[in-house]
Amino acid sequence: MKTQNILIATAMSVLALSSSCKKDNNQGAELMASTKAVTFTSSINGQIVTKAVNNKWDANDAIGVFMKTGTGLSNVLAANKSYSTTAGDGEFKPTAIDQNINYPETGSVDFIAYYPYKSTLTNNIYPVDVTNQSNQPAIDLMYSNNATGLSKTSTVANLSFAHQLAKIEFIVKNGYGVSDLTGLTAALNSVNTKADFDLATGTLANPSQSADLAAKVTAQTGSTLVEAIVLPVADASGKVVTFTLPSGKFTLTLPVNTKFEAGKRYTFDIELRNGTAPVPVAVALKATITDWTTVPSGSYTVAQDASTTTPPTGVETVLYTETFGTGAISSTARPKIAAYTGWSNPSFTFTESFNNADLRTISTAPDNIHVWLPATKDVDLKIDNIPVSGYSSLKLKYDLATNALTGADANVIGVKVNGVSINVPSRTFSKTNEFSTIELSGITPKAINSIEFIGATATNTVGYRLDNVTIVGVK
């Protein structure tokens, strides 16, 4: 998922004011309001798929806004005003006439805002409850307190939201002795599910209501996604996650030094096995910022009916991810490799000898820029000047999709690292224009590295889309 700022333009009607003073019902303090309505823009610090799917607001999403002076919320001029985007298009407007905010006639003000909106707050405390994971946007608490020192002469109030909870993802696959994942459920055992968030200070306190938290489970192509938004915790060592199938239970104990920090997403690769299986290789990954701060957290094998499987400390690190940028590209203006400048890693060098590959988006993913490797043409996208130090080997991951199924196979696109061909295993595609992740391992790094993706006229008969090239260092 790619980082993308969401702009919120708030168009507010101007209130006609008489010579009398306007009062805020919550404070009872008098202030003279100007006729200058506050206009908001907003960005989400490290967006994630839960708050707003695919980094877009949902229809009727609502935020709460406070205008105030002084420290915290000791002197509130406009309290818990509601703004919503009725079409989900990022344009936020007051939900009613009495929800408008105007700057005061004189002086400067600060703003505090939060999502999702609650109409009733007690002592400016937002009650956090993550018990129900089925609708994750509804529990994805975000907070903004950066817009300060503004007045009626200000052009906009730019609200920067940050996630206040943590997200855990388990990418679950069936292994030896497990035929499929039909009926899979999962729970995080004995975790706190409720807390109080102080909007005045931006702090979370009073975690309570320990329970087995049922995670959201979604079937995907080739795996099942298990996900939960949880309260931040400084030490989650020894916490137990239970995966349940009709055939039995699989228990995972989180390793030492596991923690869940606010605003971070932790990803675990899980394989469920029943019967004799090799000892798993544990992987602890630290990734670059994509949506939230992503911290992929391990690749583990979990045996059925075992009381506990505790993965060892991880030994891998995500070094770089090239997403090829974010935004829409018109079908009439698809830049070639040499002309494109929107790379995620601008210090790398990107070349293509034949001038056949280009950057583009498609209607099913209009903001997902990727490299198009056309059919029946020679292409050789080369990414160079990739520094690596301190790692004994590399893994290379990348997403690949095809625009046709007949004759399509992942190994049609060859890969070279530092001029050496890497074996790409055969993999077919079940749907057109649906990305599948390819992983290549055991690659010997150099101080400065290069990666090439190669398509040949004779073998590439369908055309491929390349995205999210990720380099993982292995110690």
Coordinates of C-alpha atoms in Angstrom, one line a residue:
M1 CA 0.0 0.0 0.0
K2 CA 1.4 3.3 -0.9
T3 CA 1.6 6.5 1.1
Q4 CA -0.7 9.2 -0.1
N5 CA -1.8 12.4 1.6
I6 CA -5.6 12.9 1.8
L7 CA -6.6 16.5 1.3
I8 CA -9.7 17.7 3.0
A9 CA -11.2 21.0 1.7
T10 CA -13.8 22.3 4.1
A11 CA -16.2 24.8 2.6
M12 CA -18.2 26.5 5.3
S13 CA -21.0 28.9 5.0
V14 CA -20.4 32.3 6.5
L15 CA -22.5 33.2 9.5
A16 CA -24.1 36.6 9.5
L17 CA -23.3 38.1 12.9
S18 CA -25.2 40.8 14.8
S19 CA -23.5 43.2 17.2
S20 CA -24.1 40.8 20.1
C21 CA -21.5 38.3 21.3
K22 CA -21.6 34.6 20.3
K23 CA -21.3 32.1 23.2
D24 CA -20.0 28.5 23.2
N25 CA -22.5 26.4 25.0
N26 CA -19.8 24.2 26.5
Q27 CA -17.8 26.9 28.0
G28 CA -20.1 29.8 28.5
A29 CA -17.2 32.1 27.7
E30 CA -18.0 35.1 25.4
L31 CA -16.0 35.7 22.2
M32 CA -16.6 37.9 19.2
A33 CA -16.6 35.8 16.1
S34 CA -15.3 37.1 12.8
T35 CA -16.9 36.3 9.5
K36 CA -13.8 34.4 8.4
A37 CA -14.8 30.7 8.3
V38 CA -12.0 28.1 9.1
T39 CA -10.9 26.1 6.1
F40 CA -9.2 22.8 6.7
T41 CA -6.8 20.6 4.8
S42 CA -5.6 17.4 6.3
S43 CA -3.1 14.6 6.0
I44 CA -2.9 11.2 7.7
N45 CA 0.6 10.4 9.1
G46 CA 1.3 6.9 7.7
Q47 CA -2.1 5.9 6.3
I48 CA -3.4 2.4 6.4
V49 CA -5.9 0.3 4.7
T50 CA -8.2 0.3 7.7
K51 CA -8.7 4.1 7.7
A52 CA -10.1 4.6 4.7
V53 CA -9.8 1.6 2.5
N54 CA -7.1 2.1 -0.2
N55 CA -6.2 5.4 1.5
K56 CA -9.6 7.0 0.6
W57 CA -12.2 8.3 3.1
D58 CA -15.4 6.3 3.3
A59 CA -18.7 8.0 2.6
N60 CA -20.0 9.9 5.7
D61 CA -16.7 9.6 7.6
A62 CA -16.8 12.2 10.4
I63 CA -14.2 14.0 12.4
G64 CA -14.6 16.0 15.6
V65 CA -12.9 19.4 15.8
F66 CA -12.1 21.7 18.8
M67 CA -11.0 25.3 18.4
K68 CA -9.2 26.6 21.6
T69 CA -6.6 28.8 23.1
G70 CA -4.1 28.0 25.8
T71 CA -2.9 24.7 27.1
G72 CA -4.9 21.5 26.4
L73 CA -8.6 22.1 26.3
S74 CA -8.7 24.5 29.2
N75 CA -10.2 27.3 27.1
V76 CA -12.4 25.9 24.3
L77 CA -14.0 28.3 21.8
A78 CA -15.7 25.7 19.7
A79 CA -16.2 22.2 21.2
N80 CA -16.5 18.9 19.4
K81 CA -17.8 20.2 16.1
S82 CA -18.7 17.6 13.6
Y83 CA -17.5 17.6 9.9
S84 CA -18.2 14.8 7.5
T85 CA -17.5 13.8 3.9
T86 CA -20.9 12.7 2.6
A87 CA -19.6 11.4 -0.7
G88 CA -16.3 10.0 0.6
D89 CA -14.5 12.3 -1.8
G90 CA -12.4 14.1 0.8
E91 CA -14.4 17.2 0.9
F92 CA -15.4 17.8 4.6
K93 CA -18.3 20.0 5.6
P94 CA -20.1 20.8 8.8
T95 CA -22.8 18.3 9.4
A96 CA -25.2 21.1 10.5
I97 CA -25.4 24.9 10.6
D98 CA -24.5 24.9 14.3
Q99 CA -21.3 22.9 13.6
N100 CA -19.6 25.8 11.7
I101 CA -16.4 27.2 13.1
N102 CA -15.4 30.8 12.5
Y103 CA -12.1 32.4 13.6
P104 CA -12.4 35.0 16.5
E105 CA -12.2 38.6 15.4
T106 CA -8.9 39.1 17.1
G107 CA -6.1 36.8 18.4
S108 CA -4.9 33.4 17.4
V109 CA -6.3 30.0 18.1
D110 CA -5.2 26.3 18.0
F111 CA -7.1 23.2 16.8
I112 CA -7.5 19.7 18.0
A113 CA -9.2 17.1 15.9
Y114 CA -9.9 13.4 16.1
Y115 CA -11.5 10.5 14.1
P116 CA -13.9 8.8 14.3
Y117 CA -16.4 11.3 15.6
K118 CA -18.4 10.8 18.8
S119 CA -21.3 13.1 19.6
T120 CA -21.0 12.7 23.4
L121 CA -17.7 13.0 25.3
T122 CA -17.2 13.2 29.1
N123 CA -14.5 15.6 30.2
N124 CA -13.0 15.5 26.7
I125 CA -12.2 11.8 27.1
Y126 CA -12.6 9.6 24.0
P127 CA -13.6 6.0 25.1
V128 CA -11.6 3.5 23.1
D129 CA -13.1 0.0 22.6
V130 CA -11.5 -2.4 20.1
T131 CA -13.7 -5.4 21.0
N132 CA -15.5 -5.5 17.7
Q133 CA -12.9 -5.9 14.9
S134 CA -15.4 -6.4 12.0
N135 CA -15.5 -2.7 11.1
Q136 CA -11.9 -1.6 11.6
P137 CA -12.3 2.0 10.4
A138 CA -14.8 2.5 13.3
I139 CA -12.0 1.8 15.8
D140 CA -9.0 3.3 14.0
L141 CA -8.5 6.3 16.4
M142 CA -6.6 9.2 14.9
Y143 CA -5.6 12.5 16.5
S144 CA -4.4 15.9 15.3
N145 CA -3.0 18.8 17.4
N146 CA -0.5 20.4 15.0
A147 CA -2.6 23.3 13.8
T148 CA -1.6 26.1 16.2
G149 CA -1.2 29.9 16.2
L150 CA -3.8 30.5 13.5
S151 CA -6.1 33.5 13.0
K152 CA -8.6 35.0 10.6
T153 CA -5.7 36.0 8.4
S154 CA -4.6 32.3 8.0
T155 CA -5.4 30.7 4.6
V156 CA -6.0 27.1 5.9
A157 CA -5.7 25.1 9.1
N158 CA -3.7 22.1 8.1
L159 CA -4.6 19.1 10.3
S160 CA -2.1 16.2 10.4
F161 CA -3.6 13.1 11.8
A162 CA -1.7 10.2 13.4
H163 CA -2.9 6.8 14.4
Q164 CA -3.1 6.3 18.1
L165 CA -3.5 2.5 18.2
A166 CA -1.4 -0.4 16.7
K167 CA -2.3 -2.9 14.0
I168 CA -1.3 -6.5 13.8
E169 CA -1.5 -8.6 10.7
F170 CA -1.0 -12.4 10.3
I171 CA -0.6 -13.6 6.7
V172 CA -1.7 -17.3 7.2
K173 CA -0.9 -20.1 4.8
N174 CA -1.6 -23.8 5.1
G175 CA 1.4 -26.1 5.2
Y176 CA 2.1 -29.8 5.7
G177 CA -0.9 -31.8 6.8
V178 CA -3.4 -28.8 6.5
S179 CA -5.4 -29.1 3.4
D180 CA -7.0 -25.6 3.4
L181 CA -7.9 -22.7 5.7
T182 CA -11.7 -22.9 5.4
G183 CA -13.3 -22.0 8.6
L184 CA -10.2 -20.3 10.1
T185 CA -10.8 -18.1 13.2
A186 CA -8.1 -16.4 15.3
A187 CA -7.9 -14.7 18.7
L188 CA -5.3 -12.7 20.6
N189 CA -5.6 -14.2 24.1
S190 CA -5.9 -12.0 27.3
V191 CA -5.4 -8.5 25.8
N192 CA -6.9 -5.3 27.1
T193 CA -9.7 -4.0 24.9
K194 CA -10.7 -0.7 26.4
A195 CA -8.9 2.5 27.4
D196 CA -9.4 6.3 27.8
F197 CA -7.9 8.7 25.3
D198 CA -7.5 12.3 26.6
L199 CA -8.1 14.7 23.7
A200 CA -6.6 17.6 25.7
T201 CA -3.2 15.9 26.0
G202 CA -3.3 13.2 23.3
T203 CA -2.5 10.4 25.7
L204 CA -4.0 7.0 26.1
A205 CA -4.5 5.7 29.7
N206 CA -6.4 3.2 31.9
P207 CA -6.2 0.1 29.7
S208 CA -8.8 -2.4 31.0
Q209 CA -11.3 -5.2 30.1
S210 CA -8.9 -8.0 29.4
A211 CA -10.4 -10.5 27.0
D212 CA -9.7 -12.9 24.1
L213 CA -9.9 -10.6 21.2
A214 CA -11.4 -12.2 18.1
A215 CA -9.5 -10.9 15.0
K216 CA -11.0 -10.1 11.6
V217 CA -10.4 -12.9 9.1
T218 CA -10.5 -12.4 5.3
A219 CA -9.7 -15.0 2.7
Q220 CA -7.2 -14.0 0.0
T221 CA -5.6 -15.6 -3.0
G222 CA -3.1 -18.1 -1.6
S223 CA -3.5 -17.0 2.0
T224 CA -5.8 -15.8 4.7
L225 CA -5.4 -12.3 6.3
V226 CA -6.0 -12.2 10.1
E227 CA -5.9 -8.6 11.4
A228 CA -6.6 -6.7 14.6
I229 CA -6.3 -3.1 15.8
V230 CA -5.1 -3.2 19.4
L231 CA -4.1 -1.0 22.3
P232 CA -0.4 -0.1 22.3
V233 CA 1.6 -2.2 24.8
A234 CA 5.2 -1.8 25.8
D235 CA 5.8 -5.5 26.2
A236 CA 3.8 -8.2 24.4
S237 CA 6.3 -10.9 25.1
G238 CA 4.6 -14.2 25.8
K239 CA 1.2 -13.1 24.5
V240 CA -0.6 -16.1 22.9
V241 CA -2.4 -16.1 19.5
T242 CA -4.7 -19.0 18.8
F243 CA -5.6 -20.1 15.3
T244 CA -8.5 -22.5 15.1
L245 CA -9.6 -24.7 12.2
P246 CA -12.4 -27.4 12.3
S247 CA -9.5 -29.9 12.6
G248 CA -7.9 -28.4 15.7
K249 CA -6.1 -25.5 17.2
F250 CA -2.7 -24.0 16.5
T251 CA -1.0 -21.9 19.2
L252 CA 1.6 -19.2 18.7
T253 CA 3.5 -17.5 21.6
L254 CA 4.9 -14.1 20.7
P255 CA 8.7 -13.9 21.2
V256 CA 10.7 -11.9 23.7
N257 CA 10.9 -8.1 23.0
T258 CA 7.6 -8.0 21.1
K259 CA 5.9 -4.7 21.5
F260 CA 3.0 -2.9 19.8
E261 CA 3.5 0.8 19.5
A262 CA 1.0 3.4 18.5
G263 CA 0.9 4.1 14.8
K264 CA 2.7 1.0 13.7
R265 CA 1.6 -2.1 11.8
Y266 CA 3.2 -5.4 12.7
T267 CA 3.1 -8.2 10.0
F268 CA 3.7 -11.9 10.8
D269 CA 3.9 -14.6 8.1
I270 CA 2.3 -17.8 9.6
E271 CA 2.3 -21.3 8.3
L272 CA 0.0 -23.9 10.0
R273 CA 1.3 -27.5 9.9
N274 CA 0.0 -30.7 11.3
G275 CA 2.5 -33.5 11.6
T276 CA 6.2 -33.8 11.1
A277 CA 7.7 -30.6 9.7
P278 CA 11.1 -29.0 9.5
V279 CA 12.1 -26.5 12.2
P280 CA 10.8 -23.1 11.1
V281 CA 13.1 -20.2 10.1
A282 CA 12.1 -17.2 12.1
V283 CA 12.2 -13.8 10.5
A284 CA 11.8 -10.4 12.2
L285 CA 11.5 -7.6 9.6
K286 CA 11.8 -3.9 10.0
A287 CA 10.3 -2.1 7.0
T288 CA 10.3 1.4 5.6
I289 CA 7.2 3.6 6.1
T290 CA 4.4 2.8 3.7
D291 CA 0.9 3.3 5.2
W292 CA 1.4 3.2 8.9
T293 CA 5.0 2.6 10.0
T294 CA 5.2 -1.0 9.0
V295 CA 7.1 -3.5 11.1
P296 CA 6.9 -7.0 9.5
S297 CA 7.5 -9.2 12.5
G298 CA 8.3 -12.7 11.5
S299 CA 7.8 -15.8 9.5
Y300 CA 6.7 -18.7 11.7
T301 CA 5.5 -22.3 11.4
V302 CA 2.9 -23.3 14.0
A303 CA 2.1 -27.0 14.6
Q304 CA -1.3 -28.3 15.4
D305 CA -2.1 -29.4 19.0
A306 CA 1.3 -28.2 20.2
S307 CA 0.9 -26.3 23.5
T308 CA 3.1 -23.4 22.3
T309 CA 5.4 -22.5 19.5
T310 CA 7.7 -19.6 20.4
P311 CA 9.5 -18.2 17.3
P312 CA 13.2 -17.3 17.9
T313 CA 14.5 -13.8 17.4
G314 CA 14.4 -12.5 13.8
V315 CA 17.4 -12.1 11.6
E316 CA 16.1 -10.2 8.5
T317 CA 15.6 -6.6 7.7
V318 CA 13.7 -4.9 4.8
L319 CA 16.3 -2.5 3.3
Y320 CA 14.4 -0.9 0.5
T321 CA 11.0 -1.0 -1.1
E322 CA 10.4 0.6 -4.5
T323 CA 6.7 1.3 -5.0
F324 CA 7.2 3.4 -8.2
G325 CA 5.3 6.2 -6.7
T326 CA 1.6 7.1 -6.1
G327 CA -1.1 8.8 -8.1
A328 CA -2.9 8.5 -11.4
I329 CA -1.3 8.4 -14.8
S330 CA -3.3 9.2 -17.9
S331 CA -3.5 6.5 -20.6
T332 CA -2.3 9.2 -23.0
A333 CA 0.7 10.3 -20.9
R334 CA 2.5 7.2 -19.7
P335 CA 6.2 8.1 -19.1
K336 CA 9.1 5.9 -20.2
I337 CA 11.6 4.9 -17.7
A338 CA 14.1 7.6 -18.7
A339 CA 11.6 10.4 -18.4
Y340 CA 10.0 9.3 -15.1
T341 CA 10.9 11.1 -11.8
G342 CA 8.5 9.8 -9.2
W343 CA 10.6 7.0 -7.8
S344 CA 10.4 6.0 -4.1
N345 CA 14.2 5.7 -4.0
P346 CA 15.5 8.6 -6.1
S347 CA 19.1 7.8 -5.2
F348 CA 18.8 4.6 -7.3
T349 CA 19.4 4.7 -11.0
F350 CA 16.6 3.4 -13.3
T351 CA 17.2 2.5 -16.9
E352 CA 15.7 0.5 -19.7
S353 CA 17.7 -0.2 -22.9
F354 CA 14.9 -0.7 -25.4
N355 CA 12.7 2.2 -24.3
N356 CA 9.7 -0.1 -24.3
A357 CA 8.7 -0.2 -20.6
D358 CA 6.6 2.6 -19.1
L359 CA 4.9 3.7 -15.9
R360 CA 1.1 3.5 -15.8
T361 CA -2.1 2.8 -13.7
I362 CA -5.2 0.8 -14.5
S363 CA -8.9 1.5 -13.7
T364 CA -9.1 -1.2 -11.0
A365 CA -6.3 0.5 -9.1
P366 CA -6.2 4.1 -10.3
D367 CA -3.6 5.3 -7.8
N368 CA -1.3 2.3 -8.0
I369 CA 1.6 3.2 -10.3
H370 CA 3.5 0.3 -11.6
V371 CA 5.9 -0.6 -14.5
W372 CA 4.4 -2.1 -17.6
L373 CA 6.6 -4.7 -19.4
P374 CA 4.8 -5.0 -22.8
A375 CA 4.2 -8.2 -24.7
T376 CA 6.2 -9.3 -27.8
K377 CA 8.9 -6.7 -27.1
D378 CA 12.3 -6.8 -25.5
V379 CA 12.5 -5.0 -22.1
D380 CA 15.2 -4.8 -19.4
L381 CA 14.3 -2.6 -16.5
K382 CA 17.5 -2.1 -14.4
I383 CA 17.6 -0.7 -10.9
D384 CA 21.2 0.2 -10.0
N385 CA 23.2 2.0 -7.3
I386 CA 21.7 0.0 -4.4
P387 CA 24.0 0.1 -1.4
V388 CA 24.1 -2.9 1.0
S389 CA 26.4 -3.5 3.9
G390 CA 26.4 -5.9 6.9
Y391 CA 24.3 -8.6 5.4
S392 CA 25.4 -12.1 4.3
S393 CA 22.7 -12.6 1.7
L394 CA 19.6 -10.9 0.2
K395 CA 16.0 -11.8 -0.6
L396 CA 14.2 -10.1 -3.4
K397 CA 10.4 -9.7 -3.4
Y398 CA 8.3 -8.2 -6.1
D399 CA 4.7 -8.1 -7.2
L400 CA 3.8 -9.3 -10.6
A401 CA 0.5 -9.3 -12.6
T402 CA -0.5 -10.1 -16.1
N403 CA -3.2 -8.8 -18.5
A404 CA -3.9 -12.2 -19.9
L405 CA -3.8 -15.8 -18.6
T406 CA -2.9 -17.9 -21.6
G407 CA 0.8 -18.4 -21.7
A408 CA 1.4 -16.4 -18.5
D409 CA 3.9 -17.5 -16.0
A410 CA 6.0 -15.5 -13.4
N411 CA 9.2 -17.1 -14.8
V412 CA 8.7 -15.4 -18.2
I413 CA 10.1 -12.3 -16.6
G414 CA 13.7 -13.1 -15.9
V415 CA 15.7 -11.6 -13.0
K416 CA 19.4 -10.8 -12.7
V417 CA 21.1 -9.5 -9.5
N418 CA 24.6 -8.0 -10.1
G419 CA 24.6 -9.5 -13.6
V420 CA 23.9 -13.0 -12.3
S421 CA 20.7 -14.8 -13.4
I422 CA 18.4 -15.8 -10.5
N423 CA 16.1 -18.8 -10.9
V424 CA 12.5 -17.7 -10.9
P425 CA 10.1 -20.5 -10.0
S426 CA 7.1 -21.2 -12.2
R427 CA 3.9 -19.6 -11.0
T428 CA 0.7 -19.2 -13.0
F429 CA -2.0 -16.6 -12.4
S430 CA -5.6 -17.2 -11.5
K431 CA -6.9 -13.7 -12.5
T432 CA -5.8 -11.0 -14.8
N433 CA -4.4 -7.7 -13.4
E434 CA -4.2 -9.3 -9.9
F435 CA -0.7 -9.0 -8.3
S436 CA 1.1 -12.0 -6.9
T437 CA 4.2 -11.7 -4.7
I438 CA 7.3 -13.5 -6.0
E439 CA 10.2 -14.2 -3.6
L440 CA 13.8 -15.1 -4.5
S441 CA 16.3 -15.9 -1.8
G442 CA 20.0 -16.8 -1.4
I443 CA 21.3 -13.8 -3.3
T444 CA 24.9 -12.7 -2.6
P445 CA 25.1 -9.0 -2.1
K446 CA 27.8 -6.5 -3.0
A447 CA 28.6 -3.1 -1.6
I448 CA 26.6 -1.6 -4.6
N449 CA 24.0 -3.8 -6.2
S450 CA 21.9 -3.9 -9.3
I451 CA 18.6 -5.7 -10.2
E452 CA 17.3 -6.3 -13.7
F453 CA 13.8 -7.5 -14.8
I454 CA 14.0 -8.9 -18.3
G455 CA 11.3 -9.7 -20.9
A456 CA 12.1 -11.2 -24.3
T457 CA 10.1 -10.8 -27.5
A458 CA 9.9 -14.5 -28.1
T459 CA 8.7 -15.5 -24.6
N460 CA 6.7 -12.6 -23.3
T461 CA 3.4 -13.0 -25.1
V462 CA 1.0 -11.4 -22.7
G463 CA 2.6 -8.4 -21.0
Y464 CA 3.3 -8.0 -17.2
R465 CA 2.9 -5.4 -14.5
L466 CA 5.7 -5.0 -12.0
D467 CA 5.3 -3.4 -8.6
N468 CA 6.7 -3.1 -5.0
V469 CA 10.3 -4.3 -5.5
T470 CA 11.5 -5.1 -2.0
I471 CA 15.1 -5.9 -0.9
V472 CA 15.5 -7.9 2.3
G473 CA 18.9 -8.2 4.1
V474 CA 19.7 -11.5 5.8
K475 CA 22.3 -11.7 8.5

